[in-house]
Coordinates of C-alpha atoms in Angstrom, one line a residue:
M77 CA 8.9 9.4 -17.9
D78 CA 9.7 12.6 -16.1
K79 CA 12.8 14.5 -16.0
P80 CA 14.3 13.6 -12.6
S81 CA 15.5 16.2 -10.3
Q82 CA 18.0 15.4 -7.6
E83 CA 19.2 17.1 -4.4
S84 CA 22.7 16.5 -3.0
S85 CA 23.3 15.5 0.6
S86 CA 25.1 18.0 2.8
N87 CA 26.0 15.4 5.5
A88 CA 29.4 16.1 7.0
D89 CA 30.3 12.4 7.1
T90 CA 31.1 10.7 3.9
P91 CA 28.2 8.5 2.9
D92 CA 28.8 4.9 2.1
F93 CA 28.0 5.3 -1.6
A94 CA 30.9 7.8 -2.0
V95 CA 33.6 5.4 -0.8
R96 CA 36.1 4.7 -3.5
E97 CA 36.2 1.2 -4.9
I98 CA 39.4 -0.8 -5.5
P99 CA 40.3 -0.1 -9.1
G100 CA 38.7 -2.6 -11.4
T101 CA 36.2 -3.8 -8.8
E102 CA 33.1 -2.2 -10.5
Q103 CA 34.1 -3.6 -13.9
L104 CA 34.4 -7.1 -12.5
L105 CA 31.1 -6.7 -10.7
R106 CA 29.3 -5.6 -13.9
Q107 CA 30.8 -8.5 -15.9
A108 CA 29.7 -10.9 -13.2
V109 CA 26.2 -9.4 -13.1
V110 CA 25.8 -9.9 -16.8
E111 CA 27.3 -13.3 -16.8
N112 CA 24.9 -14.5 -14.1
A113 CA 21.8 -13.0 -15.5
E114 CA 19.4 -15.7 -16.8
A115 CA 16.7 -13.1 -17.4
V116 CA 16.8 -9.4 -18.4
V117 CA 13.9 -7.0 -17.7
V118 CA 14.3 -3.7 -19.4
K119 CA 12.0 -0.7 -18.5
V120 CA 11.8 2.3 -20.8
G121 CA 9.8 5.4 -20.2
T122 CA 7.8 7.9 -22.1
R123 CA 10.5 10.5 -22.4
V124 CA 12.9 8.1 -23.9
L125 CA 10.4 6.7 -26.4
T126 CA 8.9 10.0 -27.6
R127 CA 10.2 12.9 -29.6
P128 CA 10.0 16.5 -28.2
D129 CA 6.7 17.0 -29.9
G130 CA 5.3 13.9 -28.0
T131 CA 5.0 11.6 -30.9
L132 CA 6.4 8.0 -30.7
D133 CA 10.1 7.8 -31.8
I134 CA 10.0 4.8 -34.1
Q135 CA 13.7 4.9 -34.6
R136 CA 14.3 4.6 -30.9
V137 CA 11.9 1.7 -30.7
Q138 CA 13.7 0.0 -33.6
R139 CA 17.2 0.5 -31.9
L140 CA 15.9 -0.8 -28.6
S141 CA 14.2 -3.7 -30.3
S142 CA 17.3 -4.8 -32.1
Q143 CA 19.3 -4.9 -28.8
L144 CA 16.5 -6.7 -27.0
C145 CA 16.6 -9.4 -29.8
R146 CA 20.3 -9.7 -29.3
I147 CA 19.8 -10.3 -25.6
A148 CA 17.1 -12.9 -26.4
D149 CA 19.4 -14.5 -28.9
S150 CA 21.9 -15.2 -26.0
G151 CA 19.3 -17.5 -24.5
R152 CA 18.2 -15.1 -21.7
H153 CA 14.5 -14.6 -20.9
T154 CA 14.0 -11.0 -22.2
I155 CA 11.1 -8.7 -21.2
M156 CA 10.4 -5.1 -22.0
V157 CA 8.3 -3.0 -19.6
S158 CA 7.3 -0.1 -21.8
S159 CA 5.6 3.2 -21.0
G160 CA 4.4 5.3 -23.8
A161 CA 0.7 4.3 -24.4
V162 CA -0.7 7.6 -23.1
G163 CA 1.9 9.6 -24.9
A164 CA 1.3 7.7 -28.1
G165 CA -2.4 8.3 -27.8
V166 CA -2.0 12.0 -27.1
A167 CA 0.1 12.3 -30.2
K168 CA -2.2 10.2 -32.4
L169 CA -5.2 12.2 -31.4
K170 CA -3.3 15.5 -31.6
L171 CA -4.2 16.5 -28.1
P172 CA -2.6 19.5 -26.4
G173 CA -1.5 17.3 -23.4
R174 CA -2.3 14.4 -21.1
P175 CA -6.0 14.5 -20.1
K176 CA -6.7 15.1 -16.4
S177 CA -10.0 13.3 -16.0
L178 CA -10.2 9.5 -15.7
G179 CA -12.5 8.6 -18.6
P180 CA -10.4 10.4 -21.3
L181 CA -7.2 9.1 -19.8
Q182 CA -8.4 5.5 -20.1
A183 CA -9.5 6.1 -23.7
V184 CA -6.3 7.7 -24.7
A185 CA -4.2 4.9 -23.1
A186 CA -6.3 2.3 -25.0
I187 CA -5.9 4.1 -28.3
G188 CA -2.2 4.7 -27.9
Q189 CA -1.4 1.1 -26.8
T190 CA -2.2 -0.2 -30.3
D191 CA 0.4 2.0 -31.9
L192 CA 3.0 1.1 -29.2
I193 CA 2.6 -2.6 -29.5
R194 CA 2.5 -2.4 -33.4
A195 CA 5.8 -0.5 -33.3
Y196 CA 7.5 -3.3 -31.3
E197 CA 5.9 -6.1 -33.4
Q198 CA 7.2 -4.6 -36.6
S199 CA 10.7 -4.0 -35.2
F200 CA 10.9 -7.5 -33.7
A201 CA 9.7 -9.1 -37.0
T202 CA 12.9 -7.9 -38.8
H203 CA 14.8 -10.1 -36.4
G204 CA 12.5 -13.1 -36.6
R205 CA 10.7 -12.6 -33.3
H206 CA 7.2 -11.6 -32.1
A207 CA 6.0 -9.1 -29.5
A208 CA 3.6 -10.4 -26.9
Q209 CA 1.4 -7.8 -25.2
V210 CA 1.0 -8.3 -21.5
L211 CA -1.2 -5.7 -19.6
L212 CA -1.1 -5.9 -15.8
T213 CA -2.7 -4.3 -12.8
R214 CA -1.5 -4.6 -9.2
N215 CA -4.3 -7.0 -8.4
D216 CA -2.9 -9.5 -10.9
L217 CA 0.0 -10.1 -8.5
R218 CA -1.6 -9.6 -5.1
R219 CA -3.2 -13.1 -5.1
R220 CA -0.8 -16.0 -5.0
S221 CA -2.6 -17.8 -7.8
G222 CA -2.5 -14.6 -10.0
Y223 CA 1.2 -14.1 -9.2
L224 CA 1.9 -17.7 -10.4
H225 CA -0.3 -17.3 -13.5
V226 CA 1.5 -14.2 -14.6
R227 CA 4.8 -15.9 -14.1
N228 CA 3.8 -18.9 -16.0
A229 CA 2.5 -16.8 -18.9
L230 CA 5.8 -14.9 -19.1
L231 CA 7.7 -18.2 -19.1
G232 CA 5.4 -19.5 -21.8
I233 CA 6.0 -16.5 -24.0
H234 CA 9.8 -16.9 -23.6
D235 CA 9.5 -20.6 -24.5
L236 CA 7.8 -19.7 -27.8
G237 CA 10.6 -17.3 -28.7
A238 CA 8.7 -14.1 -28.3
I239 CA 9.5 -11.1 -26.2
A240 CA 6.9 -9.8 -23.7
I241 CA 6.0 -6.1 -23.9
V242 CA 4.5 -5.4 -20.4
N243 CA 2.6 -2.3 -19.4
E244 CA 0.4 -1.1 -16.7
N245 CA -3.2 -1.8 -17.9
D246 CA -3.9 2.0 -18.0
S247 CA -7.4 1.5 -19.4
V248 CA -8.6 -0.2 -16.2
A249 CA -6.0 0.8 -13.6
V250 CA -7.8 3.6 -12.0
A251 CA -5.3 4.8 -9.4
E252 CA -2.4 4.7 -11.9
L253 CA -4.1 7.1 -14.2
R254 CA -5.2 9.6 -11.7
T255 CA -5.4 -0.6 -8.2
T256 CA -2.0 -0.5 -9.0
F257 CA 1.8 -0.2 -9.1
G258 CA 2.0 3.5 -9.2
D259 CA 4.3 3.7 -12.2
N260 CA 6.1 1.4 -14.7
D261 CA 9.4 1.6 -12.8
R262 CA 7.9 -0.4 -9.9
L263 CA 6.0 -2.5 -12.3
A264 CA 9.3 -3.6 -13.8
A265 CA 10.7 -4.4 -10.4
H266 CA 7.7 -6.6 -9.6
V267 CA 8.0 -8.3 -13.0
A268 CA 11.7 -9.0 -12.3
G269 CA 10.6 -10.4 -9.0
L270 CA 8.7 -13.1 -10.8
L271 CA 11.9 -14.5 -12.3
E272 CA 15.1 -16.1 -11.0
S273 CA 18.6 -14.6 -11.6
A274 CA 17.2 -11.5 -13.3
L275 CA 18.9 -8.2 -14.2
L276 CA 16.7 -5.2 -14.1
I277 CA 17.7 -2.3 -16.5
I278 CA 15.8 1.0 -16.1
L279 CA 16.4 3.3 -19.0
S280 CA 16.2 7.0 -18.0
D281 CA 16.7 10.3 -19.8
I282 CA 19.9 11.0 -17.8
E283 CA 23.1 9.0 -17.4
G284 CA 22.2 7.5 -14.0
L285 CA 22.2 8.6 -10.4
Y286 CA 24.3 11.6 -9.6
D287 CA 25.8 12.8 -6.3
G288 CA 24.1 16.2 -6.9
H289 CA 21.7 17.8 -9.3
P290 CA 22.5 16.4 -12.8
D291 CA 22.6 20.0 -14.3
E292 CA 25.2 21.2 -11.8
P293 CA 28.7 21.3 -13.2
D294 CA 30.3 19.8 -10.0
S295 CA 27.8 16.8 -9.9
N296 CA 29.2 13.5 -10.9
P297 CA 27.5 10.2 -11.9
I298 CA 27.8 7.4 -9.4
G299 CA 28.8 4.1 -11.0
L300 CA 28.1 1.7 -8.2
I301 CA 25.8 1.5 -5.2
R302 CA 26.3 -1.4 -2.8
R303 CA 23.6 -0.5 -0.3
L304 CA 20.5 1.4 -1.3
D305 CA 19.6 3.1 1.9
D306 CA 18.0 6.4 3.0
D307 CA 21.2 8.3 2.1
V308 CA 20.9 7.2 -1.5
L309 CA 17.1 7.8 -1.6
G310 CA 17.8 11.3 -0.3
L311 CA 19.7 12.1 -3.5
A312 CA 16.5 12.2 -5.5
S313 CA 13.3 14.3 -5.5
D314 CA 10.5 14.0 -8.0
N315 CA 8.6 16.3 -10.2
T316 CA 5.9 15.6 -12.8
N317 CA 5.2 16.3 -16.4
T318 CA 2.0 16.5 -18.5
V319 CA 2.7 13.2 -20.4
S320 CA 4.9 11.0 -18.3
K321 CA 5.0 9.7 -14.7
G322 CA 7.8 8.8 -12.3
G323 CA 11.1 10.5 -11.5
M324 CA 14.4 9.4 -10.1
R325 CA 13.0 8.7 -6.7
S326 CA 10.6 6.3 -8.3
K327 CA 13.5 4.6 -10.1
L328 CA 15.4 4.2 -6.8
K329 CA 12.3 2.7 -5.1
A330 CA 12.1 0.2 -8.0
A331 CA 15.8 -0.6 -7.6
Q332 CA 15.2 -1.1 -3.9
I333 CA 12.4 -3.6 -4.6
A334 CA 14.5 -5.4 -7.2
V335 CA 17.6 -5.7 -5.0
S336 CA 15.5 -7.1 -2.2
H337 CA 14.6 -9.9 -4.6
G338 CA 18.3 -10.5 -5.2
H339 CA 18.3 -8.8 -8.6
P340 CA 21.0 -6.3 -9.5
T341 CA 19.7 -3.2 -11.2
I342 CA 21.1 -0.7 -13.6
I343 CA 19.7 2.8 -14.2
G344 CA 21.1 3.9 -17.5
P345 CA 20.9 6.5 -20.3
G346 CA 17.9 5.5 -22.5
R347 CA 18.9 7.8 -25.3
Q348 CA 22.3 6.3 -25.8
D349 CA 21.8 4.4 -29.0
D350 CA 23.7 1.3 -28.0
V351 CA 22.9 1.4 -24.3
L352 CA 21.7 -2.2 -23.9
D353 CA 24.6 -3.6 -26.0
Q354 CA 27.1 -1.7 -23.8
I355 CA 25.4 -2.9 -20.5
M356 CA 25.4 -6.5 -21.7
A357 CA 29.1 -6.2 -22.6
G358 CA 29.8 -5.3 -18.9
N359 CA 30.9 -1.8 -19.7
P360 CA 30.5 1.1 -17.1
V361 CA 27.1 2.5 -18.2
G362 CA 24.8 4.1 -15.7
T363 CA 24.5 3.2 -12.1
L364 CA 24.7 -0.4 -10.9
F365 CA 22.8 -1.3 -7.7
M366 CA 24.0 -4.5 -6.1
P367 CA 21.5 -6.8 -4.2
K368 CA 21.8 -7.8 -0.6
E369 CA 23.8 -10.9 0.1
K370 CA 20.7 -12.6 1.7
T371 CA 17.6 -12.4 -0.5
I372 CA 14.1 -13.8 -0.4
R373 CA 12.8 -16.4 -2.8
G374 CA 9.7 -18.4 -3.6
R375 CA 6.5 -17.8 -1.6
R376 CA 8.3 -15.5 0.8
R377 CA 9.2 -13.2 -2.1
W378 CA 5.5 -12.9 -2.9
I379 CA 4.6 -12.2 0.8
G380 CA 7.3 -9.6 1.1
V381 CA 6.5 -7.4 -1.9
A382 CA 3.5 -8.4 -4.1
A383 CA 0.9 -9.8 -1.8
S384 CA -2.1 -7.7 -0.6
V385 CA -1.8 -6.8 3.0
I386 CA -5.2 -6.8 4.7
G387 CA -4.4 -6.5 8.4
E388 CA -1.9 -5.4 11.0
I389 CA -0.4 -7.0 14.1
S390 CA 1.4 -4.8 16.7
I391 CA 4.2 -6.4 18.7
D392 CA 6.4 -5.5 21.7
A393 CA 10.1 -4.6 21.6
G394 CA 11.2 -8.1 22.6
A395 CA 9.2 -9.8 19.8
A396 CA 10.5 -7.2 17.3
R397 CA 14.1 -8.1 18.2
A398 CA 13.3 -11.8 18.0
L399 CA 12.0 -11.5 14.5
S400 CA 14.6 -9.1 13.2
E401 CA 17.7 -10.4 14.9
R402 CA 17.1 -14.1 15.4
G403 CA 14.7 -15.0 12.6
S404 CA 12.1 -16.3 15.1
S405 CA 8.5 -17.1 14.5
L406 CA 5.9 -14.7 15.9
L407 CA 4.3 -16.0 19.1
A408 CA 1.1 -14.8 20.7
I409 CA 2.8 -13.6 23.8
G410 CA 4.6 -10.8 21.9
I411 CA 1.5 -9.4 20.3
T412 CA 0.0 -6.2 21.8
A413 CA -2.8 -5.3 19.3
V414 CA -4.6 -6.4 16.2
K415 CA -6.0 -4.1 13.5
G416 CA -8.4 -5.1 10.8
N417 CA -10.7 -8.1 10.3
F418 CA -9.0 -10.9 8.4
P419 CA -9.3 -14.7 8.0
R420 CA -6.6 -17.3 8.6
G421 CA -4.0 -17.4 5.9
S422 CA -4.1 -13.6 5.2
V423 CA -0.9 -11.6 4.7
V424 CA -0.6 -9.1 7.5
R425 CA 1.8 -6.3 8.4
V426 CA 3.8 -6.7 11.6
V427 CA 4.7 -3.4 13.3
G428 CA 6.9 -2.7 16.3
P429 CA 6.2 -0.5 19.3
D430 CA 7.6 2.5 17.4
G431 CA 5.1 2.0 14.6
R432 CA 7.6 1.0 12.0
T433 CA 7.1 -2.1 9.9
V434 CA 9.1 -5.1 11.1
G435 CA 7.8 -7.4 8.4
R436 CA 5.0 -9.2 6.7
G437 CA 3.7 -12.7 7.1
L438 CA 0.9 -15.3 6.7
S439 CA -1.2 -15.4 9.8
N440 CA -2.1 -18.9 11.1
Y441 CA -5.1 -17.4 13.0
R442 CA -8.1 -15.2 12.3
S443 CA -8.0 -11.6 13.6
S444 CA -10.7 -12.4 16.2
E445 CA -8.6 -15.4 17.5
I446 CA -5.5 -13.3 17.7
T447 CA -7.4 -10.7 19.8
K448 CA -8.2 -13.5 22.3
I449 CA -4.7 -15.0 22.5
K450 CA -2.5 -11.9 22.3
G451 CA -0.1 -11.5 25.2
H452 CA -0.5 -15.2 26.3
N453 CA 1.9 -18.1 26.2
S454 CA 1.5 -20.6 23.4
D455 CA 0.4 -23.4 25.8
Q456 CA -2.6 -21.3 26.8
I457 CA -4.0 -21.1 23.2
G458 CA -6.0 -24.3 23.5
D459 CA -7.7 -23.1 26.7
L460 CA -8.5 -19.7 25.2
L461 CA -9.8 -20.9 21.8
G462 CA -10.8 -24.5 22.4
H463 CA -8.2 -25.7 19.9
R464 CA -4.5 -25.1 19.1
P465 CA -3.7 -25.9 15.5
Y466 CA -0.5 -23.8 15.6
E467 CA 2.0 -22.8 18.3
C468 CA 2.9 -19.6 16.6
V469 CA 0.8 -16.9 15.0
I470 CA 3.2 -16.5 12.1
H471 CA 5.8 -19.2 11.3
R472 CA 9.2 -17.9 10.4
D473 CA 9.0 -19.7 7.0
N474 CA 6.1 -17.5 6.1
L475 CA 7.5 -14.3 7.5
V476 CA 9.6 -11.7 5.7
V477 CA 11.4 -9.0 7.7
D478 CA 13.0 -5.8 6.4
V479 CA 10.4 -5.5 3.6
V480 CA 10.4 -2.7 1.1
E481 CA 7.2 -0.8 1.5
D482 CA 5.8 0.0 -1.9

């Protein structure tokens, strides 16, 4: 994991995240978040898990494993999304740094993954539990069937009393190393999205989100974010490192995905020895991001975040307002253009006249059919196509607005 760099906002108006809370409010929220969590997904990055020389920090793994087992002992579904395979491989092979070409990267990841999972298995064993290795690529979640299979596998691992150790399948995930999540922060958010009532904890190498650069003396950590908007995203900028991937902006994007699922998220200090114990005690550790009041569930959650988008439908301003403000279905009359060649039942992006994404949804018609009926009233569909199986192009039950673009 990279050392995050952040840039403070110079807006004259006080941003929402800087508004003072009523004393005690944050503490009560944190306690409620922990109390309501039926599942806990913890993500830990390379820089937390490795020593300065790049070798795997076994003591850090042992401390985290002990705390993970205590969370599991509370009855919560516990999952660790762990980076470190490439770093462990680099150290094991005594390489000067992370390889830059694809083939060596894949090989190093595969070699390092064995050390990583063995470290967790040995640590869990002292607490009477097992580690279950789960390697994923983005394609595993893009299909609805794959999405459900991964979810069922994670539930099965939990039922057997083991703790899943999830990682990007670096040895086959081509885009990640040079079809995929982009980094383990967002992978963790997608994993949390598979579960109900989950708390996502992202362990970083700094205390949490700051209102300025963490190294500046006048910068302060932010304890609570109620709305993760562009002002908050503007606090972070990324840089990269020869071993790890993903900076603070990546973590904020992951938090944005998780809160859209309805999952509170905490970005906390991974090098604090008792960080998970403190978080699960409801203590003020790191930055807590609260979810929206209205969240998406079930199939609509998959549509909104995980599904593969293979087409695009452009709509006029009136249709955009109807979808965003009234929760309406998408009718053919509001469609102005179709992009891509897709079959019925595909997940498509819906964009407004300004080019911004309005939402995503399952299309009731093929792209060629939509081209014929766009701009027409629903009662004309039968005449234009020779049949009218649906009155709307996308039904509101299969439509998600205000999606988080990954």
